[in-house]
Coordinates of C-alpha atoms in Angstrom, one line a residue:
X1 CA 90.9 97.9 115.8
X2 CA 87.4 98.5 117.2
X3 CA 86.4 102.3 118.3
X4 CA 86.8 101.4 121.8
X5 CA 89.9 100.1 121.8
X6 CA 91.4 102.9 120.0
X7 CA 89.5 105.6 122.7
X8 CA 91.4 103.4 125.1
X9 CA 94.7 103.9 123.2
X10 CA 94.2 107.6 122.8
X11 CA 93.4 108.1 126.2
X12 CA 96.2 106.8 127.6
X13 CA 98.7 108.7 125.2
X14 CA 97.0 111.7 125.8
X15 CA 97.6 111.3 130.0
X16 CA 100.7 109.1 129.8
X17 CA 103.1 110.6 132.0
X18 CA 106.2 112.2 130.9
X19 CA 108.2 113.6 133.7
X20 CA 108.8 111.4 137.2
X21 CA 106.4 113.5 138.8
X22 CA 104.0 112.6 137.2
X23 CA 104.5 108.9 137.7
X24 CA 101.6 107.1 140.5
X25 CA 102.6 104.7 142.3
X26 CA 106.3 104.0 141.6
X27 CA 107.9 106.1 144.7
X28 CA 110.6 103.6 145.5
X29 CA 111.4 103.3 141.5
X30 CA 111.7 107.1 140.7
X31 CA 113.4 107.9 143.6
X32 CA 116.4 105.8 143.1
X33 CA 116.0 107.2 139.3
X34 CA 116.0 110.9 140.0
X35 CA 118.5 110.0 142.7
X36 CA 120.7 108.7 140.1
X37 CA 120.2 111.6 137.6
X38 CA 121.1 113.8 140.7
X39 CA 124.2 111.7 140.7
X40 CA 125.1 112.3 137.4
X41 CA 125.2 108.5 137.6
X42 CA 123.2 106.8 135.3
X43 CA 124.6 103.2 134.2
X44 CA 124.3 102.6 130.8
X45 CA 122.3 99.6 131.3
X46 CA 119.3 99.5 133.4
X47 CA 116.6 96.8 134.0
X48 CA 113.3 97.7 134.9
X49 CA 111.3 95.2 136.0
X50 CA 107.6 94.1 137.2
X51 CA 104.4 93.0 136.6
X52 CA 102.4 94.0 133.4
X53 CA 100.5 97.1 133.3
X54 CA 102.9 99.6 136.3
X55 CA 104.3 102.0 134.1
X56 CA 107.9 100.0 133.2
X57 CA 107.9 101.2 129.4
X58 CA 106.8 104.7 130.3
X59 CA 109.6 104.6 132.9
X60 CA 111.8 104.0 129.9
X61 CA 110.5 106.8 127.9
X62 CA 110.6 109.3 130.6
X63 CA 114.5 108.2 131.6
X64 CA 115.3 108.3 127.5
X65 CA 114.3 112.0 127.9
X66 CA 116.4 112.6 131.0
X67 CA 119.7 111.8 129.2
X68 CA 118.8 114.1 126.2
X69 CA 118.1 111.8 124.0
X70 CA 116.1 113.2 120.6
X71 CA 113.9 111.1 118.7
X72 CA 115.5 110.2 116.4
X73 CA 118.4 108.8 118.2
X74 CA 115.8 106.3 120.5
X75 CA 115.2 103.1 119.6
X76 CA 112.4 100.9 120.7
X77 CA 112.2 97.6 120.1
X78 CA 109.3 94.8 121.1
X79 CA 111.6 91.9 121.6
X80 CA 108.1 89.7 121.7
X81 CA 108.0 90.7 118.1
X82 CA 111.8 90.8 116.7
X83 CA 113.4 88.1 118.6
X84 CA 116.1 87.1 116.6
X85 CA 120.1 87.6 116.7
X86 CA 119.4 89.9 113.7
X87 CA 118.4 92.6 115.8
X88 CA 121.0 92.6 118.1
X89 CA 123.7 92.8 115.4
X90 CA 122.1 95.7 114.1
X91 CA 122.2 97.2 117.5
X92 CA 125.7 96.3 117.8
X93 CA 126.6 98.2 114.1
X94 CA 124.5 101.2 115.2
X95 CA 126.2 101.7 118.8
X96 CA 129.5 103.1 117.6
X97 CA 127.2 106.0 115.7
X98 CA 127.4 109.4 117.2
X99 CA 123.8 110.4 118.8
X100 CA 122.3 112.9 115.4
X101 CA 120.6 115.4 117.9
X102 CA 120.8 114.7 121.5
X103 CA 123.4 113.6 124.0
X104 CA 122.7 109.9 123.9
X105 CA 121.3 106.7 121.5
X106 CA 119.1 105.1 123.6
X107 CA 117.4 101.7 123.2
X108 CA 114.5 100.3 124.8
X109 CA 114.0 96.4 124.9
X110 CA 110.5 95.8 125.6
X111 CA 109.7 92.2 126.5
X112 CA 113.1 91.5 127.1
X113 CA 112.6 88.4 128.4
X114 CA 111.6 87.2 125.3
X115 CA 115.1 87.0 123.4
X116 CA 116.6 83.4 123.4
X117 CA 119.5 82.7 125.0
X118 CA 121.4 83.3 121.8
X119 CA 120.4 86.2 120.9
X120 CA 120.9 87.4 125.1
X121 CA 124.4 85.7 125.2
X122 CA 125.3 87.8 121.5
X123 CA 124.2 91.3 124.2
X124 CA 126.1 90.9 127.0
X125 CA 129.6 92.6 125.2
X126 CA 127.5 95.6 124.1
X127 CA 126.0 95.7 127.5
X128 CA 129.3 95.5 129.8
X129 CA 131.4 98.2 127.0
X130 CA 128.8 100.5 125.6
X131 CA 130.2 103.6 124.0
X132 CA 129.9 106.4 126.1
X133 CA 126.7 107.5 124.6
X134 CA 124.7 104.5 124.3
X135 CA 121.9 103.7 127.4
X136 CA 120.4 100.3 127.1
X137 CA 116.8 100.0 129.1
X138 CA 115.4 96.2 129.4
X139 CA 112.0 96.2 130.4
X140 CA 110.7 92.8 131.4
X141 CA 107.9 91.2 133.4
X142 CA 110.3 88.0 133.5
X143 CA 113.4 88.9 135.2
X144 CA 114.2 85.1 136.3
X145 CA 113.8 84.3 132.2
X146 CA 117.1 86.6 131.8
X147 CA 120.6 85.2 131.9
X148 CA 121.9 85.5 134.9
X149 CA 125.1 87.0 132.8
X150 CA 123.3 89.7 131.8
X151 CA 121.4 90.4 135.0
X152 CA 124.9 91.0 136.7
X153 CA 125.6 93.5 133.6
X154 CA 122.4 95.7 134.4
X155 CA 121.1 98.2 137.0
X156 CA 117.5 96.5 138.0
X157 CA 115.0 98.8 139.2
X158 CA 111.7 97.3 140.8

């Protein structure tokens, strides 16, 4: 990695948001989530959807921390990178496991639109009955490339 792109990288952990205040220009997306959280409300799976570069994984972190969830009981995974069915078994053995810290387990599926059809039709049971303790958050900039099975099973946010 050259010295520039790691300055780039440092910057933007260093002023990453981490609380929905914080969050520019994603009104319409943080105010159905904090109206949600007011709500008590949450579904366990949400969607969150647009184009590259708005803020849809750091959404996902900020909402992970919103349902309690500690570090080591968050899980994200780059679905452009781990693709197959493999993964989502091992999500499915790890779902019935009490959260070690927090509240919740929580897992983020970056690039969701990147599983096969396979792999999304092996997700949709976990999806529809998740333990009461498990979140799942699909980030995508492909919505239409999702079944339309699991697109019915999750709460999209724009």
């Amino acid at each position: 990695m050259k010295n520039t792109d790691r300055d780039a990288v440092e910057f933007q952990r260093k002023y990453r948001p981490t609380d929905f205040h914080e969050m520019e220009g994603q009104t319409k997306a943080v105010a159905t989530l904090v109206d949600l959280k007011k709500r008590r409300s949450i579904p366990h799976a949400l969607a969150i959807t647009g184009i590259s570069g708005v803020g849809k994984t750091t959404l996902a972190r900020i909402i992970r921390k919103k349902l309690h969830c500690a570090d080591r009981d968050y899980k994200e995974v780059n679905m452009a990178e781990s693709r197959g069915i493999d993964t989502i078994r091992e999500i499915i053995a790890q779902m019935p496991l009490a959260p070690t810290e927090g509240l919740t387990r929580v897992w983020t599926l970056d690039e969701a639109h990147q599983l096969p059809s396979m792999s999304q039709n092996s997700f949709l049971k976990p999806l529809e009955e998740p333990p009461a303790h498990v979140y799942f958050i699909l980030v995508t900039t492909d919505w239409h490339k999702m079944l339309k099975t699991i697109q019915t099973r999750c709460t999209k946010i724009e």
